[in-house]
Amino acid sequence: MLPPLLRIALRNVFRNRRRSLITFSAVFLALGIMVSIRGFLNGLQATLRESVVQGQTGALQVHKAGFLKSVNATLEMSIPSDAAFLAKIAAVPGVKSVTARIMFGGMANANDISTAAMFTAIDPVHEVEVCPRRNDMIYRGKGLRGSGPTAAVLSPELAANLGVKIGQRATVLTGDRDGVMNALDFDVVGEYGQPGLPLPDKKLGFVPLPFAQELLRMEGRATEIAIGIHHYDDAETLKPVLQAALGSEYEVSTWHDIASYVDDAIAMQNFILNLIAGVFLFVALLGITNTMLMSVLERTREIGTMMSVGVRRRQILTLFLLEASVLGLLGGISGALVGGSFVAYYGHKGMVLHIPGSLLPLYVFPTLKLSYILSILAIAAGGAAIAALWPSVRASRMRPVEALSAV
């Protein structure tokens, strides 16, 4: 059975339906928008993280010590990529898959046109074990796996600059690890795009690892080892374990270290969301303050009557605070239900975003944590009580005689 003050508070909330509906609507809209935006942002941020971790970097990477901090990291700072070294990394508990890569720059040539480009050499078989979404970034044509030892996937900008199409041949010229120039022909089999984000480097290409090792005379060597784990959120935990297994000659980095711009973007999004949510919530709570103040003014004689029959001042204060909390909680629950339904529907169906400058669409699946919903409901009820504190204190400080004589 409900306490007497709570029963009276509920009766008073439903007694003046118009005023209560206005306040309810303000909280309802604020909470509904907050939940919907938070769910969408959660899905967007998860998609961006997965796009980077499972499509580009891998959860962890191994380099020669000092490679990432070197201004002019060269092929001389290579590391082994033979089966024994990869097996040593794969034997570390928590490691699921391993692949070697080589990053190098060179001149691409076709149709008497030459242009500078950046190339990434990958193992067509093991790369998708570390980055399962790598093939999702093929915009046109096909990937490297099963396409032959001289296959290449280019960005549309590089292909257009060279004037080559899928099925045509081009040449890459670069210096090997000793500085000696070497050149090899490659066959364009596909074009590469990055879902949701414009490419950071417009002129880039992907070639098979053996192709680059022959071109650069780096048999059994690579510039980085990418590592896949079961849950990429565990990267920070696994990093020191892997570092201890490899020794100080090598440097282990997480995807946070390599793609710190992702964390920066997420932090900025969260800041903007919190700012917007604060504005909506402030407006809603301001409405509660106004509603409760009007209620106090209209119920002055009622307050005087309650005091004259023995109702204590703190009970008057508690009553008005309960009324505000009930309004905030009811509006918050309704808003959270509507916003949560939006998140649940699109979390199952998915949302397709076409971002300007990106060749491929971005698939977002909104999601929410129960802890977030409970926290904003607590904020709605508690904030409503705080917003109503001044009108409630004013009501509790009235003198019975003056209140009863009010018109």
mmCIF file of C-alpha atoms in Angstrom, residues 117-341:
data_model
loop_
_atom_site.group_PDB
_atom_site.id
_atom_site.type_symbol
_atom_site.label_atom_id
_atom_site.label_comp_id
_atom_site.label_asym_id
_atom_site.label_seq_id
_atom_site.Cartn_x
_atom_site.Cartn_y
_atom_site.Cartn_z
ATOM 1 C CA ALA A 117 51.299 6.534 -53.961
ATOM 2 C CA MET A 118 51.298 4.651 -50.689
ATOM 3 C CA PHE A 119 51.006 0.873 -50.756
ATOM 4 C CA THR A 120 50.123 -1.688 -48.120
ATOM 5 C CA ALA A 121 51.190 -5.278 -48.693
ATOM 6 C CA ILE A 122 48.960 -7.819 -46.963
ATOM 7 C CA ASP A 123 48.662 -11.583 -46.737
ATOM 8 C CA PRO A 124 45.444 -12.241 -48.710
ATOM 9 C CA VAL A 125 44.626 -15.321 -46.610
ATOM 10 C CA HIS A 126 45.494 -14.329 -43.045
ATOM 11 C CA GLU A 127 44.562 -10.649 -43.344
ATOM 12 C CA VAL A 128 40.833 -11.394 -43.212
ATOM 13 C CA GLU A 129 41.384 -13.516 -40.082
ATOM 14 C CA VAL A 130 42.763 -10.448 -38.274
ATOM 15 C CA CYS A 131 40.546 -7.887 -40.024
ATOM 16 C CA PRO A 132 37.360 -9.714 -41.074
ATOM 17 C CA ARG A 133 35.853 -6.530 -42.480
ATOM 18 C CA ARG A 134 38.735 -5.845 -44.833
ATOM 19 C CA ASN A 135 36.832 -7.261 -47.807
ATOM 20 C CA ASP A 136 33.807 -5.089 -46.934
ATOM 21 C CA MET A 137 35.874 -2.151 -48.127
ATOM 22 C CA ILE A 138 36.028 -3.338 -51.721
ATOM 23 C CA TYR A 139 34.058 -0.700 -53.574
ATOM 24 C CA ARG A 140 34.244 -2.276 -57.015
ATOM 25 C CA GLY A 141 35.741 -5.486 -58.421
ATOM 26 C CA LYS A 142 37.218 -8.068 -56.040
ATOM 27 C CA GLY A 143 39.843 -8.449 -53.340
ATOM 28 C CA LEU A 144 43.341 -9.899 -53.414
ATOM 29 C CA ARG A 145 42.485 -13.396 -52.252
ATOM 30 C CA GLY A 146 42.397 -15.770 -55.211
ATOM 31 C CA SER A 147 43.259 -12.976 -57.649
ATOM 32 C CA GLY A 148 46.835 -14.007 -58.414
ATOM 33 C CA PRO A 149 50.323 -13.058 -57.170
ATOM 34 C CA THR A 150 50.430 -9.733 -59.053
ATOM 35 C CA ALA A 151 46.932 -8.499 -58.168
ATOM 36 C CA ALA A 152 46.375 -5.030 -56.732
ATOM 37 C CA VAL A 153 43.450 -3.087 -55.301
ATOM 38 C CA LEU A 154 43.649 0.687 -55.778
ATOM 39 C CA SER A 155 41.717 3.617 -54.423
ATOM 40 C CA PRO A 156 39.463 5.208 -57.074
ATOM 41 C CA GLU A 157 41.593 8.372 -56.936
ATOM 42 C CA LEU A 158 44.801 6.492 -57.728
ATOM 43 C CA ALA A 159 43.140 4.469 -60.490
ATOM 44 C CA ALA A 160 41.649 7.610 -62.040
ATOM 45 C CA ASN A 161 44.961 9.464 -61.790
ATOM 46 C CA LEU A 162 46.724 6.645 -63.654
ATOM 47 C CA GLY A 163 43.871 6.201 -66.107
ATOM 48 C CA VAL A 164 43.567 2.468 -65.401
ATOM 49 C CA LYS A 165 40.469 0.351 -64.988
ATOM 50 C CA ILE A 166 39.854 -3.042 -63.455
ATOM 51 C CA GLY A 167 41.608 -5.685 -65.542
ATOM 52 C CA GLN A 168 44.373 -3.372 -66.760
ATOM 53 C CA ARG A 169 48.039 -3.384 -65.774
ATOM 54 C CA ALA A 170 50.265 -0.778 -64.135
ATOM 55 C CA THR A 171 53.775 -0.620 -62.660
ATOM 56 C CA VAL A 172 55.145 0.321 -59.243
ATOM 57 C CA LEU A 173 58.694 1.670 -58.923
ATOM 58 C CA THR A 174 60.371 2.085 -55.537
ATOM 59 C CA GLY A 175 63.627 1.670 -53.668
ATOM 60 C CA ASP A 176 64.226 -1.591 -51.817
ATOM 61 C CA ARG A 177 65.455 -1.828 -48.223
ATOM 62 C CA ASP A 178 69.004 -1.038 -49.437
ATOM 63 C CA GLY A 179 67.912 1.943 -51.546
ATOM 64 C CA VAL A 180 68.259 0.148 -54.880
ATOM 65 C CA MET A 181 65.453 0.908 -57.326
ATOM 66 C CA ASN A 182 63.219 -1.943 -58.420
ATOM 67 C CA ALA A 183 59.977 -2.193 -60.379
ATOM 68 C CA LEU A 184 57.222 -4.768 -60.861
ATOM 69 C CA ASP A 185 54.001 -4.857 -62.849
ATOM 70 C CA PHE A 186 50.656 -5.407 -61.154
ATOM 71 C CA ASP A 187 47.116 -6.114 -62.351
ATOM 72 C CA VAL A 188 44.250 -3.965 -61.045
ATOM 73 C CA VAL A 189 41.486 -6.279 -59.773
ATOM 74 C CA GLY A 190 39.430 -3.958 -57.595
ATOM 75 C CA GLU A 191 38.874 -0.535 -56.082
ATOM 76 C CA TYR A 192 38.968 0.269 -52.378
ATOM 77 C CA GLY A 193 36.645 2.468 -50.337
ATOM 78 C CA GLN A 194 36.279 3.139 -46.623
ATOM 79 C CA PRO A 195 32.742 2.891 -45.191
ATOM 80 C CA GLY A 196 31.532 6.041 -43.500
ATOM 81 C CA LEU A 197 34.713 8.079 -43.772
ATOM 82 C CA PRO A 198 36.685 9.660 -46.607
ATOM 83 C CA LEU A 199 40.044 8.024 -47.248
ATOM 84 C CA PRO A 200 42.840 9.793 -45.310
ATOM 85 C CA ASP A 201 45.231 9.236 -48.188
ATOM 86 C CA LYS A 202 43.609 9.441 -51.603
ATOM 87 C CA LYS A 203 46.336 7.679 -53.568
ATOM 88 C CA LEU A 204 46.812 4.268 -52.042
ATOM 89 C CA GLY A 205 46.875 0.647 -53.079
ATOM 90 C CA PHE A 206 47.003 -2.884 -51.701
ATOM 91 C CA VAL A 207 49.210 -5.649 -53.051
ATOM 92 C CA PRO A 208 49.962 -9.228 -51.894
ATOM 93 C CA LEU A 209 52.705 -9.570 -49.287
ATOM 94 C CA PRO A 210 54.933 -11.874 -51.441
ATOM 95 C CA PHE A 211 54.714 -9.318 -54.264
ATOM 96 C CA ALA A 212 56.028 -6.541 -52.007
ATOM 97 C CA GLN A 213 58.698 -8.778 -50.477
ATOM 98 C CA GLU A 214 60.032 -9.499 -53.943
ATOM 99 C CA LEU A 215 59.809 -5.844 -54.982
ATOM 100 C CA LEU A 216 61.538 -4.602 -51.837
ATOM 101 C CA ARG A 217 63.879 -7.595 -51.488
ATOM 102 C CA MET A 218 62.487 -8.279 -48.020
ATOM 103 C CA GLU A 219 61.902 -12.036 -48.103
ATOM 104 C CA GLY A 220 60.771 -13.181 -44.660
ATOM 105 C CA ARG A 221 60.500 -9.598 -43.376
ATOM 106 C CA ALA A 222 57.691 -7.109 -42.751
ATOM 107 C CA THR A 223 57.232 -3.655 -41.227
ATOM 108 C CA GLU A 224 54.379 -4.650 -38.929
ATOM 109 C CA ILE A 225 52.512 -7.624 -37.539
ATOM 110 C CA ALA A 226 48.780 -7.186 -37.006
ATOM 111 C CA ILE A 227 47.060 -9.306 -34.370
ATOM 112 C CA GLY A 228 43.453 -10.311 -33.920
ATOM 113 C CA ILE A 229 41.995 -11.208 -30.512
ATOM 114 C CA HIS A 230 38.610 -12.541 -29.407
ATOM 115 C CA HIS A 231 37.406 -9.231 -27.956
ATOM 116 C CA TYR A 232 39.169 -6.081 -29.094
ATOM 117 C CA ASP A 233 38.204 -4.353 -25.841
ATOM 118 C CA ASP A 234 40.770 -6.642 -24.168
ATOM 119 C CA ALA A 235 43.644 -5.143 -26.185
ATOM 120 C CA GLU A 236 45.007 -3.080 -23.287
ATOM 121 C CA THR A 237 45.054 -6.158 -21.031
ATOM 122 C CA LEU A 238 46.841 -8.324 -23.595
ATOM 123 C CA LYS A 239 49.400 -5.670 -24.564
ATOM 124 C CA PRO A 240 51.828 -6.134 -21.606
ATOM 125 C CA VAL A 241 51.561 -9.934 -21.882
ATOM 126 C CA LEU A 242 52.559 -9.843 -25.538
ATOM 127 C CA GLN A 243 55.277 -7.278 -24.852
ATOM 128 C CA ALA A 244 56.824 -9.534 -22.207
ATOM 129 C CA ALA A 245 56.778 -12.485 -24.607
ATOM 130 C CA LEU A 246 58.560 -10.568 -27.396
ATOM 131 C CA GLY A 247 61.076 -8.520 -25.401
ATOM 132 C CA SER A 248 62.295 -4.940 -25.642
ATOM 133 C CA GLU A 249 63.481 -5.271 -29.237
ATOM 134 C CA TYR A 250 59.867 -5.012 -30.359
ATOM 135 C CA GLU A 251 57.069 -2.591 -29.535
ATOM 136 C CA VAL A 252 53.477 -3.705 -29.010
ATOM 137 C CA SER A 253 50.726 -1.148 -29.665
ATOM 138 C CA THR A 254 46.956 -1.307 -29.286
ATOM 139 C CA TRP A 255 44.518 0.068 -31.798
ATOM 140 C CA HIS A 256 43.999 2.979 -29.380
ATOM 141 C CA ASP A 257 47.684 3.920 -29.820
ATOM 142 C CA ILE A 258 47.576 3.621 -33.593
ATOM 143 C CA ALA A 259 44.151 5.124 -34.299
ATOM 144 C CA SER A 260 43.855 7.616 -31.437
ATOM 145 C CA TYR A 261 41.733 9.847 -33.673
ATOM 146 C CA VAL A 262 38.852 7.381 -33.155
ATOM 147 C CA ASP A 263 38.902 7.908 -29.379
ATOM 148 C CA ASP A 264 39.163 11.668 -29.930
ATOM 149 C CA ALA A 265 36.156 11.639 -32.263
ATOM 150 C CA ILE A 266 34.106 9.557 -29.805
ATOM 151 C CA ALA A 267 35.037 11.852 -26.912
ATOM 152 C CA MET A 268 33.956 14.886 -28.934
ATOM 153 C CA GLN A 269 30.658 13.219 -29.876
ATOM 154 C CA ASN A 270 29.971 12.364 -26.245
ATOM 155 C CA PHE A 271 30.733 15.926 -25.171
ATOM 156 C CA ILE A 272 28.341 17.381 -27.736
ATOM 157 C CA LEU A 273 25.648 14.851 -26.804
ATOM 158 C CA ASN A 274 25.977 15.662 -23.105
ATOM 159 C CA LEU A 275 25.751 19.361 -23.912
ATOM 160 C CA ILE A 276 22.586 18.885 -25.981
ATOM 161 C CA ALA A 277 21.092 16.579 -23.353
ATOM 162 C CA GLY A 278 21.844 19.143 -20.664
ATOM 163 C CA VAL A 279 19.999 21.843 -22.607
ATOM 164 C CA PHE A 280 16.923 19.645 -23.138
ATOM 165 C CA LEU A 281 16.900 18.568 -19.508
ATOM 166 C CA PHE A 282 17.337 22.135 -18.263
ATOM 167 C CA VAL A 283 14.361 23.316 -20.304
ATOM 168 C CA ALA A 284 12.249 20.429 -18.995
ATOM 169 C CA LEU A 285 13.215 21.083 -15.368
ATOM 170 C CA LEU A 286 12.582 24.798 -15.815
ATOM 171 C CA GLY A 287 9.064 23.848 -16.837
ATOM 172 C CA ILE A 288 8.694 21.812 -13.653
ATOM 173 C CA THR A 289 9.816 24.781 -11.548
ATOM 174 C CA ASN A 290 7.241 26.996 -13.239
ATOM 175 C CA THR A 291 4.495 24.402 -12.856
ATOM 176 C CA MET A 292 5.173 23.834 -9.170
ATOM 177 C CA LEU A 293 5.327 27.567 -8.481
ATOM 178 C CA MET A 294 1.940 28.037 -10.141
ATOM 179 C CA SER A 295 0.607 25.118 -8.132
ATOM 180 C CA VAL A 296 1.801 26.687 -4.876
ATOM 181 C CA LEU A 297 0.150 30.021 -5.728
ATOM 182 C CA GLU A 298 -3.140 28.391 -6.711
ATOM 183 C CA ARG A 299 -3.243 26.102 -3.672
ATOM 184 C CA THR A 300 -2.351 28.684 -1.016
ATOM 185 C CA ARG A 301 -5.631 28.241 0.899
ATOM 186 C CA GLU A 302 -5.324 24.461 0.585
ATOM 187 C CA ILE A 303 -1.851 24.642 2.118
ATOM 188 C CA GLY A 304 -3.203 26.806 4.938
ATOM 189 C CA THR A 305 -5.987 24.305 5.600
ATOM 190 C CA MET A 306 -3.520 21.407 5.733
ATOM 191 C CA MET A 307 -1.345 23.258 8.214
ATOM 192 C CA SER A 308 -4.316 24.206 10.365
ATOM 193 C CA VAL A 309 -5.312 20.550 10.797
ATOM 194 C CA GLY A 310 -1.832 19.559 11.935
ATOM 195 C CA VAL A 311 0.162 18.790 8.754
ATOM 196 C CA ARG A 312 3.775 19.636 9.469
ATOM 197 C CA ARG A 313 5.874 21.971 7.340
ATOM 198 C CA ARG A 314 8.292 19.208 6.357
ATOM 199 C CA GLN A 315 5.312 17.147 5.160
ATOM 200 C CA ILE A 316 4.168 20.045 2.980
ATOM 201 C CA LEU A 317 7.700 20.272 1.602
ATOM 202 C CA THR A 318 7.817 16.525 0.994
ATOM 203 C CA LEU A 319 4.409 16.562 -0.705
ATOM 204 C CA PHE A 320 5.398 19.109 -3.334
ATOM 205 C CA LEU A 321 8.740 17.404 -3.913
ATOM 206 C CA LEU A 322 6.921 14.090 -4.413
ATOM 207 C CA GLU A 323 4.559 15.686 -6.940
ATOM 208 C CA ALA A 324 7.506 16.995 -8.949
ATOM 209 C CA SER A 325 9.327 13.666 -8.725
ATOM 210 C CA VAL A 326 6.236 11.781 -9.906
ATOM 211 C CA LEU A 327 5.894 14.094 -12.908
ATOM 212 C CA GLY A 328 9.577 13.724 -13.725
ATOM 213 C CA LEU A 329 9.526 9.959 -13.324
ATOM 214 C CA LEU A 330 6.338 9.408 -15.341
ATOM 215 C CA GLY A 331 7.556 11.651 -18.140
ATOM 216 C CA GLY A 332 10.980 10.030 -18.007
ATOM 217 C CA ILE A 333 9.627 6.472 -18.161
ATOM 218 C CA SER A 334 7.357 7.321 -21.096
ATOM 219 C CA GLY A 335 10.160 9.106 -22.953
ATOM 220 C CA ALA A 336 12.589 6.269 -22.255
ATOM 221 C CA LEU A 337 10.051 3.709 -23.526
ATOM 222 C CA VAL A 338 9.486 5.584 -26.791
ATOM 223 C CA GLY A 339 13.197 6.302 -27.287
ATOM 224 C CA GLY A 340 14.066 2.729 -26.324
ATOM 225 C CA SER A 341 11.535 1.394 -28.843
#
